[in-house]
């Protein structure tokens, strides 16, 4: 069952797409020699990332690093202020485009025909859920929201949105593209550590800067 978002880590510096832009450097190399494609040696390799630091950054937001997933949604960008934990050690990240918000969440559990309609759709006000199988995924919907859910080995990946903000086709594409984050993607999405440990200072507000995205965190002292 999806539980409420407990403690997102905030960092405005991460409002960037999860895209590795190595192609531009390769084109620049090719441009030095008109008519000749760049050789593989001309394409710079991605800079190495300290895995121990990535694990520390994941622990700082109380998320299991193996549960961190990302996706690719044309026109949408990840909102850094949405990065956080759900449940005991799950993960959440919102992708935004104008006023549209698409949530990617990962939490431990199972998903079967018997329990598919249980629990509300993340980020919504509830309502009766209907559920249907679609290939390897489940499509869950209410009158105002919908999501695609993918059962993995011991956890469930969900892509959720308001029905009038994100179409079913876009949601399906996001679900198909969802995958465990590699080291470069982890580096892009995880909030950085402060010099003396911990995550960057909280810059929370009721909405993400420039985005009409409500802050779904419970008040201080509320249970997770």
mmCIF file with all atom_site columns, C-alpha atoms in Angstrom:
data_model
loop_
_atom_site.group_PDB
_atom_site.id
_atom_site.type_symbol
_atom_site.label_atom_id
_atom_site.label_alt_id
_atom_site.label_comp_id
_atom_site.label_asym_id
_atom_site.label_entity_id
_atom_site.label_seq_id
_atom_site.pdbx_PDB_ins_code
_atom_site.Cartn_x
_atom_site.Cartn_y
_atom_site.Cartn_z
_atom_site.occupancy
_atom_site.B_iso_or_equiv
_atom_site.pdbx_formal_charge
_atom_site.auth_seq_id
_atom_site.auth_comp_id
_atom_site.auth_asym_id
_atom_site.auth_atom_id
_atom_site.pdbx_PDB_model_num
ATOM 1   C CA . UNK A 1 1   ? 0.000   0.000  0.000   1.00 0.00 ? 1   UNK A CA 1
ATOM 2   C CA . UNK A 1 2   ? 1.348   3.445  -0.884  1.00 0.00 ? 2   UNK A CA 1
ATOM 3   C CA . UNK A 1 3   ? 1.989   5.457  2.248   1.00 0.00 ? 3   UNK A CA 1
ATOM 4   C CA . UNK A 1 4   ? 2.271   9.198  2.609   1.00 0.00 ? 4   UNK A CA 1
ATOM 5   C CA . UNK A 1 5   ? 5.362   11.146 1.670   1.00 0.00 ? 5   UNK A CA 1
ATOM 6   C CA . UNK A 1 6   ? 7.351   11.750 4.838   1.00 0.00 ? 6   UNK A CA 1
ATOM 7   C CA . UNK A 1 7   ? 10.471  13.751 4.292   1.00 0.00 ? 7   UNK A CA 1
ATOM 8   C CA . UNK A 1 8   ? 11.370  15.053 0.814   1.00 0.00 ? 8   UNK A CA 1
ATOM 9   C CA . UNK A 1 9   ? 14.821  16.535 0.524   1.00 0.00 ? 9   UNK A CA 1
ATOM 10  C CA . UNK A 1 10  ? 14.867  19.920 -1.176  1.00 0.00 ? 10  UNK A CA 1
ATOM 11  C CA . UNK A 1 11  ? 17.470  21.418 -3.489  1.00 0.00 ? 11  UNK A CA 1
ATOM 12  C CA . UNK A 1 12  ? 16.638  23.965 -6.154  1.00 0.00 ? 12  UNK A CA 1
ATOM 13  C CA . UNK A 1 13  ? 19.931  23.206 -7.874  1.00 0.00 ? 13  UNK A CA 1
ATOM 14  C CA . UNK A 1 14  ? 18.562  19.870 -9.069  1.00 0.00 ? 14  UNK A CA 1
ATOM 15  C CA . UNK A 1 15  ? 15.811  21.252 -11.308 1.00 0.00 ? 15  UNK A CA 1
ATOM 16  C CA . UNK A 1 16  ? 17.425  19.668 -14.348 1.00 0.00 ? 16  UNK A CA 1
ATOM 17  C CA . UNK A 1 17  ? 16.359  16.867 -16.715 1.00 0.00 ? 17  UNK A CA 1
ATOM 18  C CA . UNK A 1 18  ? 17.914  13.489 -16.083 1.00 0.00 ? 18  UNK A CA 1
ATOM 19  C CA . UNK A 1 19  ? 19.738  13.577 -19.414 1.00 0.00 ? 19  UNK A CA 1
ATOM 20  C CA . UNK A 1 20  ? 23.413  12.857 -20.003 1.00 0.00 ? 20  UNK A CA 1
ATOM 21  C CA . UNK A 1 21  ? 24.499  15.396 -22.607 1.00 0.00 ? 21  UNK A CA 1
ATOM 22  C CA . UNK A 1 22  ? 27.580  13.734 -24.025 1.00 0.00 ? 22  UNK A CA 1
ATOM 23  C CA . UNK A 1 23  ? 26.386  13.968 -27.619 1.00 0.00 ? 23  UNK A CA 1
ATOM 24  C CA . UNK A 1 24  ? 27.203  17.685 -27.895 1.00 0.00 ? 24  UNK A CA 1
ATOM 25  C CA . UNK A 1 25  ? 30.866  17.098 -27.192 1.00 0.00 ? 25  UNK A CA 1
ATOM 26  C CA . UNK A 1 26  ? 30.988  14.385 -29.839 1.00 0.00 ? 26  UNK A CA 1
ATOM 27  C CA . UNK A 1 27  ? 29.448  16.721 -32.408 1.00 0.00 ? 27  UNK A CA 1
ATOM 28  C CA . UNK A 1 28  ? 31.998  19.399 -31.568 1.00 0.00 ? 28  UNK A CA 1
ATOM 29  C CA . UNK A 1 29  ? 34.779  16.934 -32.255 1.00 0.00 ? 29  UNK A CA 1
ATOM 30  C CA . UNK A 1 30  ? 33.202  15.948 -35.548 1.00 0.00 ? 30  UNK A CA 1
ATOM 31  C CA . UNK A 1 31  ? 32.855  19.630 -36.470 1.00 0.00 ? 31  UNK A CA 1
ATOM 32  C CA . UNK A 1 32  ? 36.647  20.005 -36.392 1.00 0.00 ? 32  UNK A CA 1
ATOM 33  C CA . UNK A 1 33  ? 36.855  17.646 -39.350 1.00 0.00 ? 33  UNK A CA 1
ATOM 34  C CA . UNK A 1 34  ? 34.008  18.392 -41.795 1.00 0.00 ? 34  UNK A CA 1
ATOM 35  C CA . UNK A 1 35  ? 32.532  15.357 -43.473 1.00 0.00 ? 35  UNK A CA 1
ATOM 36  C CA . UNK A 1 36  ? 34.121  12.895 -41.051 1.00 0.00 ? 36  UNK A CA 1
ATOM 37  C CA . UNK A 1 37  ? 32.112  11.383 -38.173 1.00 0.00 ? 37  UNK A CA 1
ATOM 38  C CA . UNK A 1 38  ? 33.565  11.514 -34.704 1.00 0.00 ? 38  UNK A CA 1
ATOM 39  C CA . UNK A 1 39  ? 35.403  8.379  -33.698 1.00 0.00 ? 39  UNK A CA 1
ATOM 40  C CA . UNK A 1 40  ? 34.402  6.548  -30.497 1.00 0.00 ? 40  UNK A CA 1
ATOM 41  C CA . UNK A 1 41  ? 37.556  7.926  -28.857 1.00 0.00 ? 41  UNK A CA 1
ATOM 42  C CA . UNK A 1 42  ? 36.236  11.466 -29.436 1.00 0.00 ? 42  UNK A CA 1
ATOM 43  C CA . UNK A 1 43  ? 33.171  10.876 -27.230 1.00 0.00 ? 43  UNK A CA 1
ATOM 44  C CA . UNK A 1 44  ? 34.086  11.678 -23.610 1.00 0.00 ? 44  UNK A CA 1
ATOM 45  C CA . UNK A 1 45  ? 33.139  9.080  -21.055 1.00 0.00 ? 45  UNK A CA 1
ATOM 46  C CA . UNK A 1 46  ? 30.836  10.059 -18.198 1.00 0.00 ? 46  UNK A CA 1
ATOM 47  C CA . UNK A 1 47  ? 32.772  11.249 -15.188 1.00 0.00 ? 47  UNK A CA 1
ATOM 48  C CA . UNK A 1 48  ? 33.044  8.554  -12.494 1.00 0.00 ? 48  UNK A CA 1
ATOM 49  C CA . UNK A 1 49  ? 30.771  8.941  -9.495  1.00 0.00 ? 49  UNK A CA 1
ATOM 50  C CA . UNK A 1 50  ? 31.726  7.980  -5.949  1.00 0.00 ? 50  UNK A CA 1
ATOM 51  C CA . UNK A 1 51  ? 29.351  5.115  -5.133  1.00 0.00 ? 51  UNK A CA 1
ATOM 52  C CA . UNK A 1 52  ? 29.957  5.457  -1.381  1.00 0.00 ? 52  UNK A CA 1
ATOM 53  C CA . UNK A 1 53  ? 28.876  9.100  -1.559  1.00 0.00 ? 53  UNK A CA 1
ATOM 54  C CA . UNK A 1 54  ? 25.741  8.162  -3.512  1.00 0.00 ? 54  UNK A CA 1
ATOM 55  C CA . UNK A 1 55  ? 24.834  5.618  -0.843  1.00 0.00 ? 55  UNK A CA 1
ATOM 56  C CA . UNK A 1 56  ? 25.382  8.235  1.865   1.00 0.00 ? 56  UNK A CA 1
ATOM 57  C CA . UNK A 1 57  ? 23.127  10.687 0.020   1.00 0.00 ? 57  UNK A CA 1
ATOM 58  C CA . UNK A 1 58  ? 20.413  8.037  -0.263  1.00 0.00 ? 58  UNK A CA 1
ATOM 59  C CA . UNK A 1 59  ? 20.688  7.228  3.451   1.00 0.00 ? 59  UNK A CA 1
ATOM 60  C CA . UNK A 1 60  ? 20.405  10.929 4.260   1.00 0.00 ? 60  UNK A CA 1
ATOM 61  C CA . UNK A 1 61  ? 16.874  10.970 2.834   1.00 0.00 ? 61  UNK A CA 1
ATOM 62  C CA . UNK A 1 62  ? 16.150  7.519  4.372   1.00 0.00 ? 62  UNK A CA 1
ATOM 63  C CA . UNK A 1 63  ? 15.697  5.868  0.974   1.00 0.00 ? 63  UNK A CA 1
ATOM 64  C CA . UNK A 1 64  ? 17.092  2.486  -0.076  1.00 0.00 ? 64  UNK A CA 1
ATOM 65  C CA . UNK A 1 65  ? 19.347  3.201  -3.031  1.00 0.00 ? 65  UNK A CA 1
ATOM 66  C CA . UNK A 1 66  ? 18.152  0.110  -4.908  1.00 0.00 ? 66  UNK A CA 1
ATOM 67  C CA . UNK A 1 67  ? 14.594  1.487  -4.912  1.00 0.00 ? 67  UNK A CA 1
ATOM 68  C CA . UNK A 1 68  ? 15.505  4.758  -6.622  1.00 0.00 ? 68  UNK A CA 1
ATOM 69  C CA . UNK A 1 69  ? 14.076  4.794  -10.136 1.00 0.00 ? 69  UNK A CA 1
ATOM 70  C CA . UNK A 1 70  ? 13.862  7.432  -12.837 1.00 0.00 ? 70  UNK A CA 1
ATOM 71  C CA . UNK A 1 71  ? 11.966  7.749  -16.086 1.00 0.00 ? 71  UNK A CA 1
ATOM 72  C CA . UNK A 1 72  ? 11.858  9.857  -19.240 1.00 0.00 ? 72  UNK A CA 1
ATOM 73  C CA . UNK A 1 73  ? 8.737   11.847 -20.118 1.00 0.00 ? 73  UNK A CA 1
ATOM 74  C CA . UNK A 1 74  ? 8.889   14.174 -23.155 1.00 0.00 ? 74  UNK A CA 1
ATOM 75  C CA . UNK A 1 75  ? 8.532   17.789 -22.022 1.00 0.00 ? 75  UNK A CA 1
ATOM 76  C CA . UNK A 1 76  ? 8.578   16.943 -18.302 1.00 0.00 ? 76  UNK A CA 1
ATOM 77  C CA . UNK A 1 77  ? 11.406  17.746 -15.890 1.00 0.00 ? 77  UNK A CA 1
ATOM 78  C CA . UNK A 1 78  ? 12.093  16.307 -12.424 1.00 0.00 ? 78  UNK A CA 1
ATOM 79  C CA . UNK A 1 79  ? 11.220  18.688 -9.581  1.00 0.00 ? 79  UNK A CA 1
ATOM 80  C CA . UNK A 1 80  ? 14.047  18.570 -7.050  1.00 0.00 ? 80  UNK A CA 1
ATOM 81  C CA . UNK A 1 81  ? 11.831  19.592 -4.129  1.00 0.00 ? 81  UNK A CA 1
ATOM 82  C CA . UNK A 1 82  ? 9.734   16.466 -4.605  1.00 0.00 ? 82  UNK A CA 1
ATOM 83  C CA . UNK A 1 83  ? 12.618  14.033 -3.972  1.00 0.00 ? 83  UNK A CA 1
ATOM 84  C CA . UNK A 1 84  ? 11.915  12.106 -0.796  1.00 0.00 ? 84  UNK A CA 1
ATOM 85  C CA . UNK A 1 85  ? 10.985  8.918  0.992   1.00 0.00 ? 85  UNK A CA 1
ATOM 86  C CA . UNK A 1 86  ? 7.674   7.097  1.218   1.00 0.00 ? 86  UNK A CA 1
ATOM 87  C CA . UNK A 1 87  ? 6.935   4.298  3.616   1.00 0.00 ? 87  UNK A CA 1
ATOM 88  C CA . UNK A 1 88  ? 9.982   2.964  5.429   1.00 0.00 ? 88  UNK A CA 1
ATOM 89  C CA . UNK A 1 89  ? 12.622  3.364  2.717   1.00 0.00 ? 89  UNK A CA 1
ATOM 90  C CA . UNK A 1 90  ? 10.803  3.959  -0.570  1.00 0.00 ? 90  UNK A CA 1
ATOM 91  C CA . UNK A 1 91  ? 11.312  6.783  -3.051  1.00 0.00 ? 91  UNK A CA 1
ATOM 92  C CA . UNK A 1 92  ? 9.268   9.533  -4.683  1.00 0.00 ? 92  UNK A CA 1
ATOM 93  C CA . UNK A 1 93  ? 9.985   12.044 -7.435  1.00 0.00 ? 93  UNK A CA 1
ATOM 94  C CA . UNK A 1 94  ? 7.629   14.363 -9.347  1.00 0.00 ? 94  UNK A CA 1
ATOM 95  C CA . UNK A 1 95  ? 8.057   15.259 -12.998 1.00 0.00 ? 95  UNK A CA 1
ATOM 96  C CA . UNK A 1 96  ? 6.472   18.572 -14.004 1.00 0.00 ? 96  UNK A CA 1
ATOM 97  C CA . UNK A 1 97  ? 5.437   20.313 -17.198 1.00 0.00 ? 97  UNK A CA 1
ATOM 98  C CA . UNK A 1 98  ? 3.661   23.618 -16.707 1.00 0.00 ? 98  UNK A CA 1
ATOM 99  C CA . UNK A 1 99  ? 0.868   22.830 -14.278 1.00 0.00 ? 99  UNK A CA 1
ATOM 100 C CA . UNK A 1 100 ? 0.944   19.073 -14.956 1.00 0.00 ? 100 UNK A CA 1
ATOM 101 C CA . UNK A 1 101 ? 2.524   16.805 -12.334 1.00 0.00 ? 101 UNK A CA 1
ATOM 102 C CA . UNK A 1 102 ? 3.454   13.158 -12.848 1.00 0.00 ? 102 UNK A CA 1
ATOM 103 C CA . UNK A 1 103 ? 4.570   11.254 -9.752  1.00 0.00 ? 103 UNK A CA 1
ATOM 104 C CA . UNK A 1 104 ? 7.038   8.372  -9.806  1.00 0.00 ? 104 UNK A CA 1
ATOM 105 C CA . UNK A 1 105 ? 6.961   6.395  -6.556  1.00 0.00 ? 105 UNK A CA 1
ATOM 106 C CA . UNK A 1 106 ? 8.584   3.151  -5.484  1.00 0.00 ? 106 UNK A CA 1
ATOM 107 C CA . UNK A 1 107 ? 7.766   1.249  -2.315  1.00 0.00 ? 107 UNK A CA 1
ATOM 108 C CA . UNK A 1 108 ? 8.164   -2.255 -1.027  1.00 0.00 ? 108 UNK A CA 1
ATOM 109 C CA . UNK A 1 109 ? 5.218   -4.597 -1.429  1.00 0.00 ? 109 UNK A CA 1
ATOM 110 C CA . UNK A 1 110 ? 3.373   -6.728 -3.942  1.00 0.00 ? 110 UNK A CA 1
ATOM 111 C CA . UNK A 1 111 ? 0.696   -6.112 -6.548  1.00 0.00 ? 111 UNK A CA 1
ATOM 112 C CA . UNK A 1 112 ? -1.781  -8.775 -7.599  1.00 0.00 ? 112 UNK A CA 1
ATOM 113 C CA . UNK A 1 113 ? -5.274  -8.981 -8.972  1.00 0.00 ? 113 UNK A CA 1
ATOM 114 C CA . UNK A 1 114 ? -6.511  -9.493 -5.427  1.00 0.00 ? 114 UNK A CA 1
ATOM 115 C CA . UNK A 1 115 ? -5.050  -6.264 -4.006  1.00 0.00 ? 115 UNK A CA 1
ATOM 116 C CA . UNK A 1 116 ? -4.742  -4.086 -7.104  1.00 0.00 ? 116 UNK A CA 1
ATOM 117 C CA . UNK A 1 117 ? -7.775  -1.936 -6.270  1.00 0.00 ? 117 UNK A CA 1
ATOM 118 C CA . UNK A 1 118 ? -6.666  -1.397 -2.667  1.00 0.00 ? 118 UNK A CA 1
ATOM 119 C CA . UNK A 1 119 ? -5.235  1.933  -1.575  1.00 0.00 ? 119 UNK A CA 1
ATOM 120 C CA . UNK A 1 120 ? -5.614  5.376  -3.094  1.00 0.00 ? 120 UNK A CA 1
ATOM 121 C CA . UNK A 1 121 ? -3.627  6.711  -6.032  1.00 0.00 ? 121 UNK A CA 1
ATOM 122 C CA . UNK A 1 122 ? -0.613  8.702  -4.861  1.00 0.00 ? 122 UNK A CA 1
ATOM 123 C CA . UNK A 1 123 ? -1.082  12.468 -4.631  1.00 0.00 ? 123 UNK A CA 1
ATOM 124 C CA . UNK A 1 124 ? -4.874  12.323 -4.974  1.00 0.00 ? 124 UNK A CA 1
ATOM 125 C CA . UNK A 1 125 ? -7.832  12.756 -2.677  1.00 0.00 ? 125 UNK A CA 1
ATOM 126 C CA . UNK A 1 126 ? -8.925  9.154  -2.930  1.00 0.00 ? 126 UNK A CA 1
ATOM 127 C CA . UNK A 1 127 ? -12.022 7.708  -4.552  1.00 0.00 ? 127 UNK A CA 1
ATOM 128 C CA . UNK A 1 128 ? -12.993 4.217  -5.660  1.00 0.00 ? 128 UNK A CA 1
ATOM 129 C CA . UNK A 1 129 ? -10.190 2.587  -7.637  1.00 0.00 ? 129 UNK A CA 1
ATOM 130 C CA . UNK A 1 130 ? -10.740 0.354  -10.636 1.00 0.00 ? 130 UNK A CA 1
ATOM 131 C CA . UNK A 1 131 ? -7.949  -1.884 -11.862 1.00 0.00 ? 131 UNK A CA 1
ATOM 132 C CA . UNK A 1 132 ? -7.151  -3.643 -15.125 1.00 0.00 ? 132 UNK A CA 1
ATOM 133 C CA . UNK A 1 133 ? -4.211  -5.679 -16.370 1.00 0.00 ? 133 UNK A CA 1
ATOM 134 C CA . UNK A 1 134 ? -2.250  -4.300 -19.314 1.00 0.00 ? 134 UNK A CA 1
ATOM 135 C CA . UNK A 1 135 ? 0.679   -6.464 -20.328 1.00 0.00 ? 135 UNK A CA 1
ATOM 136 C CA . UNK A 1 136 ? 3.187   -6.516 -17.479 1.00 0.00 ? 136 UNK A CA 1
ATOM 137 C CA . UNK A 1 137 ? 1.561   -3.502 -15.797 1.00 0.00 ? 137 UNK A CA 1
ATOM 138 C CA . UNK A 1 138 ? -1.644  -2.662 -13.979 1.00 0.00 ? 138 UNK A CA 1
ATOM 139 C CA . UNK A 1 139 ? -3.696  0.388  -14.911 1.00 0.00 ? 139 UNK A CA 1
ATOM 140 C CA . UNK A 1 140 ? -5.470  1.863  -11.864 1.00 0.00 ? 140 UNK A CA 1
ATOM 141 C CA . UNK A 1 141 ? -7.931  4.727  -12.135 1.00 0.00 ? 141 UNK A CA 1
ATOM 142 C CA . UNK A 1 142 ? -10.470 6.837  -10.282 1.00 0.00 ? 142 UNK A CA 1
ATOM 143 C CA . UNK A 1 143 ? -12.821 9.558  -11.484 1.00 0.00 ? 143 UNK A CA 1
ATOM 144 C CA . UNK A 1 144 ? -10.038 12.148 -11.220 1.00 0.00 ? 144 UNK A CA 1
ATOM 145 C CA . UNK A 1 145 ? -6.703  10.326 -11.341 1.00 0.00 ? 145 UNK A CA 1
ATOM 146 C CA . UNK A 1 146 ? -4.917  7.326  -12.794 1.00 0.00 ? 146 UNK A CA 1
ATOM 147 C CA . UNK A 1 147 ? -1.663  5.409  -12.620 1.00 0.00 ? 147 UNK A CA 1
ATOM 148 C CA . UNK A 1 148 ? 0.348   2.573  -14.097 1.00 0.00 ? 148 UNK A CA 1
ATOM 149 C CA . UNK A 1 149 ? 1.887   0.186  -11.581 1.00 0.00 ? 149 UNK A CA 1
ATOM 150 C CA . UNK A 1 150 ? 4.647   -2.345 -12.202 1.00 0.00 ? 150 UNK A CA 1
ATOM 151 C CA . UNK A 1 151 ? 5.302   -5.159 -9.740  1.00 0.00 ? 151 UNK A CA 1
ATOM 152 C CA . UNK A 1 152 ? 8.987   -5.953 -9.326  1.00 0.00 ? 152 UNK A CA 1
ATOM 153 C CA . UNK A 1 153 ? 10.796  -8.396 -7.052  1.00 0.00 ? 153 UNK A CA 1
ATOM 154 C CA . UNK A 1 154 ? 9.531   -7.243 -3.668  1.00 0.00 ? 154 UNK A CA 1
ATOM 155 C CA . UNK A 1 155 ? 8.547   -3.691 -4.623  1.00 0.00 ? 155 UNK A CA 1
ATOM 156 C CA . UNK A 1 156 ? 6.109   -1.755 -6.818  1.00 0.00 ? 156 UNK A CA 1
ATOM 157 C CA . UNK A 1 157 ? 6.869   1.137  -9.181  1.00 0.00 ? 157 UNK A CA 1
ATOM 158 C CA . UNK A 1 158 ? 3.990   3.553  -9.780  1.00 0.00 ? 158 UNK A CA 1
ATOM 159 C CA . UNK A 1 159 ? 3.494   6.418  -12.249 1.00 0.00 ? 159 UNK A CA 1
ATOM 160 C CA . UNK A 1 160 ? 0.542   8.562  -11.142 1.00 0.00 ? 160 UNK A CA 1
ATOM 161 C CA . UNK A 1 161 ? -1.166  11.745 -12.302 1.00 0.00 ? 161 UNK A CA 1
ATOM 162 C CA . UNK A 1 162 ? -4.443  13.637 -12.546 1.00 0.00 ? 162 UNK A CA 1
ATOM 163 C CA . UNK A 1 163 ? -6.475  12.385 -15.513 1.00 0.00 ? 163 UNK A CA 1
ATOM 164 C CA . UNK A 1 164 ? -7.041  15.907 -16.872 1.00 0.00 ? 164 UNK A CA 1
ATOM 165 C CA . UNK A 1 165 ? -3.333  16.818 -16.620 1.00 0.00 ? 165 UNK A CA 1
ATOM 166 C CA . UNK A 1 166 ? -1.531  13.768 -18.036 1.00 0.00 ? 166 UNK A CA 1
ATOM 167 C CA . UNK A 1 167 ? -2.997  11.491 -20.692 1.00 0.00 ? 167 UNK A CA 1
ATOM 168 C CA . UNK A 1 168 ? -3.042  7.724  -20.400 1.00 0.00 ? 168 UNK A CA 1
ATOM 169 C CA . UNK A 1 169 ? -0.647  7.412  -23.330 1.00 0.00 ? 169 UNK A CA 1
ATOM 170 C CA . UNK A 1 170 ? 1.901   9.702  -21.668 1.00 0.00 ? 170 UNK A CA 1
ATOM 171 C CA . UNK A 1 171 ? 1.506   7.850  -18.378 1.00 0.00 ? 171 UNK A CA 1
ATOM 172 C CA . UNK A 1 172 ? 2.011   4.513  -20.144 1.00 0.00 ? 172 UNK A CA 1
ATOM 173 C CA . UNK A 1 173 ? 5.163   5.801  -21.816 1.00 0.00 ? 173 UNK A CA 1
ATOM 174 C CA . UNK A 1 174 ? 6.519   6.957  -18.475 1.00 0.00 ? 174 UNK A CA 1
ATOM 175 C CA . UNK A 1 175 ? 5.862   3.528  -17.004 1.00 0.00 ? 175 UNK A CA 1
ATOM 176 C CA . UNK A 1 176 ? 7.591   1.784  -19.898 1.00 0.00 ? 176 UNK A CA 1
ATOM 177 C CA . UNK A 1 177 ? 10.646  4.034  -19.512 1.00 0.00 ? 177 UNK A CA 1
ATOM 178 C CA . UNK A 1 178 ? 10.934  3.682  -15.717 1.00 0.00 ? 178 UNK A CA 1
ATOM 179 C CA . UNK A 1 179 ? 14.110  1.923  -14.611 1.00 0.00 ? 179 UNK A CA 1
ATOM 180 C CA . UNK A 1 180 ? 16.513  1.707  -11.656 1.00 0.00 ? 180 UNK A CA 1
ATOM 181 C CA . UNK A 1 181 ? 18.760  4.761  -11.647 1.00 0.00 ? 181 UNK A CA 1
ATOM 182 C CA . UNK A 1 182 ? 22.367  4.257  -12.674 1.00 0.00 ? 182 UNK A CA 1
ATOM 183 C CA . UNK A 1 183 ? 25.170  6.072  -10.864 1.00 0.00 ? 183 UNK A CA 1
ATOM 184 C CA . UNK A 1 184 ? 24.993  9.163  -13.090 1.00 0.00 ? 184 UNK A CA 1
ATOM 185 C CA . UNK A 1 185 ? 21.211  9.365  -12.669 1.00 0.00 ? 185 UNK A CA 1
ATOM 186 C CA . UNK A 1 186 ? 21.551  8.895  -8.923  1.00 0.00 ? 186 UNK A CA 1
ATOM 187 C CA . UNK A 1 187 ? 24.056  11.743 -8.841  1.00 0.00 ? 187 UNK A CA 1
ATOM 188 C CA . UNK A 1 188 ? 21.604  13.963 -10.735 1.00 0.00 ? 188 UNK A CA 1
ATOM 189 C CA . UNK A 1 189 ? 18.559  13.239 -8.597  1.00 0.00 ? 189 UNK A CA 1
ATOM 190 C CA . UNK A 1 190 ? 19.861  12.752 -5.045  1.00 0.00 ? 190 UNK A CA 1
ATOM 191 C CA . UNK A 1 191 ? 20.208  15.914 -2.940  1.00 0.00 ? 191 UNK A CA 1
ATOM 192 C CA . UNK A 1 192 ? 23.855  16.699 -2.190  1.00 0.00 ? 192 UNK A CA 1
ATOM 193 C CA . UNK A 1 193 ? 25.329  16.301 1.272   1.00 0.00 ? 193 UNK A CA 1
ATOM 194 C CA . UNK A 1 194 ? 26.340  19.316 3.293   1.00 0.00 ? 194 UNK A CA 1
ATOM 195 C CA . UNK A 1 195 ? 30.021  19.682 4.088   1.00 0.00 ? 195 UNK A CA 1
ATOM 196 C CA . UNK A 1 196 ? 29.492  18.303 7.585   1.00 0.00 ? 196 UNK A CA 1
ATOM 197 C CA . UNK A 1 197 ? 26.975  15.672 6.641   1.00 0.00 ? 197 UNK A CA 1
ATOM 198 C CA . UNK A 1 198 ? 23.234  15.586 6.087   1.00 0.00 ? 198 UNK A CA 1
ATOM 199 C CA . UNK A 1 199 ? 21.302  16.988 3.164   1.00 0.00 ? 199 UNK A CA 1
ATOM 200 C CA . UNK A 1 200 ? 21.074  20.574 2.023   1.00 0.00 ? 200 UNK A CA 1
ATOM 201 C CA . UNK A 1 201 ? 19.006  22.940 4.205   1.00 0.00 ? 201 UNK A CA 1
ATOM 202 C CA . UNK A 1 202 ? 15.282  22.572 3.725   1.00 0.00 ? 202 UNK A CA 1
ATOM 203 C CA . UNK A 1 203 ? 13.836  25.225 1.425   1.00 0.00 ? 203 UNK A CA 1
ATOM 204 C CA . UNK A 1 204 ? 10.315  23.957 1.707   1.00 0.00 ? 204 UNK A CA 1
ATOM 205 C CA . UNK A 1 205 ? 7.261   25.910 0.787   1.00 0.00 ? 205 UNK A CA 1
ATOM 206 C CA . UNK A 1 206 ? 3.666   25.127 0.030   1.00 0.00 ? 206 UNK A CA 1
ATOM 207 C CA . UNK A 1 207 ? 4.473   24.765 -3.655  1.00 0.00 ? 207 UNK A CA 1
ATOM 208 C CA . UNK A 1 208 ? 7.546   24.104 -5.727  1.00 0.00 ? 208 UNK A CA 1
ATOM 209 C CA . UNK A 1 209 ? 8.983   27.404 -7.007  1.00 0.00 ? 209 UNK A CA 1
ATOM 210 C CA . UNK A 1 210 ? 7.084   28.356 -10.133 1.00 0.00 ? 210 UNK A CA 1
ATOM 211 C CA . UNK A 1 211 ? 4.986   25.183 -10.029 1.00 0.00 ? 211 UNK A CA 1
ATOM 212 C CA . UNK A 1 212 ? 1.495   24.715 -8.671  1.00 0.00 ? 212 UNK A CA 1
ATOM 213 C CA . UNK A 1 213 ? 2.466   21.531 -6.872  1.00 0.00 ? 213 UNK A CA 1
ATOM 214 C CA . UNK A 1 214 ? 1.111   21.165 -3.345  1.00 0.00 ? 214 UNK A CA 1
ATOM 215 C CA . UNK A 1 215 ? 3.404   20.150 -0.499  1.00 0.00 ? 215 UNK A CA 1
ATOM 216 C CA . UNK A 1 216 ? 1.965   16.821 0.626   1.00 0.00 ? 216 UNK A CA 1
ATOM 217 C CA . UNK A 1 217 ? 4.151   16.393 3.701   1.00 0.00 ? 217 UNK A CA 1
ATOM 218 C CA . UNK A 1 218 ? 2.373   15.910 7.031   1.00 0.00 ? 218 UNK A CA 1
ATOM 219 C CA . UNK A 1 219 ? 2.859   18.534 9.750   1.00 0.00 ? 219 UNK A CA 1
ATOM 220 C CA . UNK A 1 220 ? 5.859   18.193 12.054  1.00 0.00 ? 220 UNK A CA 1
ATOM 221 C CA . UNK A 1 221 ? 5.307   15.451 14.580  1.00 0.00 ? 221 UNK A CA 1
ATOM 222 C CA . UNK A 1 222 ? 2.783   13.564 12.456  1.00 0.00 ? 222 UNK A CA 1
ATOM 223 C CA . UNK A 1 223 ? 3.303   9.851  11.972  1.00 0.00 ? 223 UNK A CA 1
ATOM 224 C CA . UNK A 1 224 ? 4.822   8.516  8.754   1.00 0.00 ? 224 UNK A CA 1
#
